[in-house]
PDB file of C-alpha atoms in Angstrom:
ATOM      1  CA  MET A  14       1.941  20.010  -4.329  1.00  0.00           C
ATOM      2  CA  ASN A  15       1.671  17.047  -1.825  1.00  0.00           C
ATOM      3  CA  THR A  16       4.955  15.215  -1.435  1.00  0.00           C
ATOM      4  CA  ALA A  17       5.228  11.159  -1.835  1.00  0.00           C
ATOM      5  CA  LYS A  18       5.944  11.117   1.999  1.00  0.00           C
ATOM      6  CA  GLN A  19       2.719  12.758   2.475  1.00  0.00           C
ATOM      7  CA  LEU A  20       0.744  10.617   0.364  1.00  0.00           C
ATOM      8  CA  VAL A  21       2.263   7.494   2.246  1.00  0.00           C
ATOM      9  CA  GLU A  22       1.393   8.711   5.595  1.00  0.00           C
ATOM     10  CA  THR A  23      -2.219   9.277   4.503  1.00  0.00           C
ATOM     11  CA  ILE A  24      -2.380   5.713   2.829  1.00  0.00           C
ATOM     12  CA  ILE A  25      -1.370   4.386   6.239  1.00  0.00           C
ATOM     13  CA  LYS A  26      -4.086   6.375   8.066  1.00  0.00           C
ATOM     14  CA  GLY A  27      -6.680   4.887   5.516  1.00  0.00           C
ATOM     15  CA  ILE A  28      -5.353   1.156   5.788  1.00  0.00           C
ATOM     16  CA  GLN A  29      -5.364   1.722   9.675  1.00  0.00           C
ATOM     17  CA  GLU A  30      -9.065   2.699   9.476  1.00  0.00           C
ATOM     18  CA  LYS A  31      -9.938  -0.533   8.447  1.00  0.00           C
ATOM     19  CA  LYS A  32      -8.049  -2.220  10.298  1.00  0.00           C
ATOM     20  CA  GLY A  33      -5.513  -3.503   7.879  1.00  0.00           C
ATOM     21  CA  GLU A  34      -2.338  -5.331   9.265  1.00  0.00           C
ATOM     22  CA  ASN A  35       1.264  -6.047   8.843  1.00  0.00           C
ATOM     23  CA  ILE A  36       1.658  -2.882   7.082  1.00  0.00           C
ATOM     24  CA  THR A  37       5.101  -2.420   5.609  1.00  0.00           C
ATOM     25  CA  VAL A  38       6.533   0.759   3.502  1.00  0.00           C
ATOM     26  CA  ALA A  39       9.519   0.005   1.128  1.00  0.00           C
ATOM     27  CA  ASP A  40      11.410   3.198   0.092  1.00  0.00           C
ATOM     28  CA  LEU A  41      12.448   2.579  -3.548  1.00  0.00           C
ATOM     29  CA  THR A  42      13.770   6.206  -3.762  1.00  0.00           C
ATOM     30  CA  HIS A  43      17.648   5.229  -3.993  1.00  0.00           C
ATOM     31  CA  LEU A  44      17.052   2.382  -6.185  1.00  0.00           C
ATOM     32  CA  ASP A  45      17.994   3.160 -10.194  1.00  0.00           C
ATOM     33  CA  GLY A  46      15.183   1.680 -12.140  1.00  0.00           C
ATOM     34  CA  ALA A  47      12.504   1.575  -9.780  1.00  0.00           C
ATOM     35  CA  VAL A  48       9.164   2.020 -11.042  1.00  0.00           C
ATOM     36  CA  THR A  49       7.925   4.252  -8.114  1.00  0.00           C
ATOM     37  CA  GLN A  50       9.387   5.883  -5.137  1.00  0.00           C
ATOM     38  CA  TYR A  51       7.417   4.018  -2.571  1.00  0.00           C
ATOM     39  CA  PHE A  52       5.392   0.691  -2.234  1.00  0.00           C
ATOM     40  CA  VAL A  53       3.015   0.331   0.764  1.00  0.00           C
ATOM     41  CA  ILE A  54       1.859  -3.063   1.359  1.00  0.00           C
ATOM     42  CA  CYS A  55      -0.346  -4.716   3.868  1.00  0.00           C
ATOM     43  CA  GLN A  56      -3.085  -7.149   4.173  1.00  0.00           C
ATOM     44  CA  GLY A  57      -6.703  -7.958   5.165  1.00  0.00           C
ATOM     45  CA  ASN A  58      -8.168 -10.991   6.599  1.00  0.00           C
ATOM     46  CA  SER A  59     -11.019 -11.512   4.054  1.00  0.00           C
ATOM     47  CA  PRO A  60     -12.005 -10.266   0.604  1.00  0.00           C
ATOM     48  CA  THR A  61     -14.417  -7.823   1.893  1.00  0.00           C
ATOM     49  CA  GLN A  62     -11.655  -6.344   4.159  1.00  0.00           C
ATOM     50  CA  VAL A  63      -9.326  -6.085   1.319  1.00  0.00           C
ATOM     51  CA  GLU A  64     -11.959  -4.086  -0.533  1.00  0.00           C
ATOM     52  CA  ALA A  65     -12.833  -1.790   2.491  1.00  0.00           C
ATOM     53  CA  ILE A  66      -8.884  -0.999   2.878  1.00  0.00           C
ATOM     54  CA  ALA A  67      -8.672  -0.051  -0.597  1.00  0.00           C
ATOM     55  CA  GLY A  68     -11.755   2.038  -0.309  1.00  0.00           C
ATOM     56  CA  SER A  69     -10.529   3.788   2.707  1.00  0.00           C
ATOM     57  CA  ILE A  70      -7.297   4.641   0.913  1.00  0.00           C
ATOM     58  CA  GLY A  71      -9.177   5.981  -1.786  1.00  0.00           C
ATOM     59  CA  ASP A  72     -11.291   8.062   0.273  1.00  0.00           C
ATOM     60  CA  ILE A  73      -9.005   9.433   2.491  1.00  0.00           C
ATOM     61  CA  CYS A  74      -6.309  10.549  -0.061  1.00  0.00           C
ATOM     62  CA  ARG A  75      -9.035  12.021  -2.310  1.00  0.00           C
ATOM     63  CA  ILE A  76     -10.629  14.323   0.847  1.00  0.00           C
ATOM     64  CA  GLU A  77      -7.285  15.202   2.694  1.00  0.00           C
ATOM     65  CA  LEU A  78      -4.863  15.561  -0.370  1.00  0.00           C
ATOM     66  CA  LYS A  79      -7.145  15.883  -3.399  1.00  0.00           C
ATOM     67  CA  GLU A  80      -5.479  12.881  -5.037  1.00  0.00           C
ATOM     68  CA  LYS A  81      -6.542  10.087  -7.047  1.00  0.00           C
ATOM     69  CA  PRO A  82      -5.173   7.034  -7.787  1.00  0.00           C
ATOM     70  CA  ILE A  83      -3.922   6.838 -11.753  1.00  0.00           C
ATOM     71  CA  HIS A  84      -5.244   3.043 -11.900  1.00  0.00           C
ATOM     72  CA  VAL A  85      -6.522   0.414  -9.455  1.00  0.00           C
ATOM     73  CA  VAL A  86      -6.610  -3.262 -10.244  1.00  0.00           C
ATOM     74  CA  GLY A  87      -7.947  -6.535  -8.476  1.00  0.00           C
ATOM     75  CA  LEU A  88     -10.974  -4.916  -7.283  1.00  0.00           C
ATOM     76  CA  GLY A  89     -13.786  -7.436  -7.756  1.00  0.00           C
ATOM     77  CA  THR A  90     -11.541 -10.561  -6.790  1.00  0.00           C
ATOM     78  CA  ASP A  91     -10.396  -8.911  -3.711  1.00  0.00           C
ATOM     79  CA  GLN A  92      -7.335 -11.007  -3.104  1.00  0.00           C
ATOM     80  CA  TRP A  93      -4.663  -8.603  -4.400  1.00  0.00           C
ATOM     81  CA  VAL A  94      -5.517  -4.826  -4.924  1.00  0.00           C
ATOM     82  CA  ALA A  95      -2.817  -2.660  -6.421  1.00  0.00           C
ATOM     83  CA  ILE A  96      -3.373   0.842  -6.204  1.00  0.00           C
ATOM     84  CA  ASP A  97      -1.423   3.024  -8.384  1.00  0.00           C
ATOM     85  CA  PHE A  98      -0.845   6.698  -7.381  1.00  0.00           C
ATOM     86  CA  GLY A  99       2.547   7.360  -9.520  1.00  0.00           C
ATOM     87  CA  ASP A 100       5.356   7.935  -6.756  1.00  0.00           C
ATOM     88  CA  VAL A 101       3.589   5.801  -4.158  1.00  0.00           C
ATOM     89  CA  ILE A 102       1.910   1.994  -5.080  1.00  0.00           C
ATOM     90  CA  VAL A 103      -0.209   0.653  -2.846  1.00  0.00           C
ATOM     91  CA  HIS A 104      -0.714  -3.256  -2.591  1.00  0.00           C
ATOM     92  CA  VAL A 105      -3.540  -4.649  -0.313  1.00  0.00           C
ATOM     93  CA  PHE A 106      -3.404  -8.518  -0.072  1.00  0.00           C
ATOM     94  CA  LEU A 107      -4.994 -11.233   1.579  1.00  0.00           C
ATOM     95  CA  PRO A 108      -2.187 -13.227   3.633  1.00  0.00           C
ATOM     96  CA  GLU A 109      -1.494 -15.974   1.871  1.00  0.00           C
ATOM     97  CA  VAL A 110      -1.443 -14.342  -1.534  1.00  0.00           C
ATOM     98  CA  ARG A 111       0.853 -11.971   0.111  1.00  0.00           C
ATOM     99  CA  ALA A 112       3.154 -14.733   1.137  1.00  0.00           C
ATOM    100  CA  TYR A 113       2.909 -16.382  -2.159  1.00  0.00           C
ATOM    101  CA  TYR A 114       4.151 -13.174  -4.120  1.00  0.00           C
ATOM    102  CA  ASP A 115       6.575 -11.990  -1.301  1.00  0.00           C
ATOM    103  CA  LEU A 116       7.115  -8.562  -2.673  1.00  0.00           C
ATOM    104  CA  GLU A 117       9.064  -7.198   0.090  1.00  0.00           C
ATOM    105  CA  HIS A 118      12.010  -9.715  -0.794  1.00  0.00           C
ATOM    106  CA  LEU A 119      11.560  -8.644  -4.274  1.00  0.00           C
ATOM    107  CA  TRP A 120      12.810  -5.278  -3.758  1.00  0.00           C
ATOM    108  CA  GLU A 121      15.348  -6.642  -1.028  1.00  0.00           C
ATOM    109  CA  ASP A 122      17.783  -3.312  -1.589  1.00  0.00           C
ATOM    110  CA  ALA A 123      14.811  -1.037  -0.607  1.00  0.00           C
ATOM    111  CA  LYS A 124      14.499   0.357   2.952  1.00  0.00           C
ATOM    112  CA  LEU A 125      11.664  -1.425   4.628  1.00  0.00           C
ATOM    113  CA  THR A 126       9.614   0.029   7.336  1.00  0.00           C
ATOM    114  CA  GLN A 127       7.304  -1.828   9.417  1.00  0.00           C
ATOM    115  CA  ILE A 128       4.159  -0.142  11.096  1.00  0.00           C
ATOM    116  CA  GLU A 129       2.741  -1.145  14.371  1.00  0.00           C
ATOM    117  CA  ASN A 130      -0.692  -2.642  13.710  1.00  0.00           C
ATOM    118  CA  VAL A 131      -3.542  -0.667  15.392  1.00  0.00           C
ATOM    119  CA  ILE A 132      -5.682  -2.676  17.929  1.00  0.00           C
TER     120      ILE A 132
END
């Protein structure tokens, strides 16, 4: 059985593989009523890159952890793709859509960790 932390680390690898940027991990484990344990939020610079990041996350989690998402929404429009793994929900945004919804501040009591961009 994989832990939520292992899943987060693997998701980050999948994002970085496709040069996803500005990765933020929101730790919701200590918040009452949170819908999940972790949010992983990132962005791609085009709809094509958003779709590639989402695909990479699905592939690497399936290959390395034998994990599949419960639900994926937003493919096709590729402005905001949400990938639900149960204990971890991933949000892949275009920059302007990410700025508009500002999920990091929606859960402002969460511990936020910024992951450095891979060059």
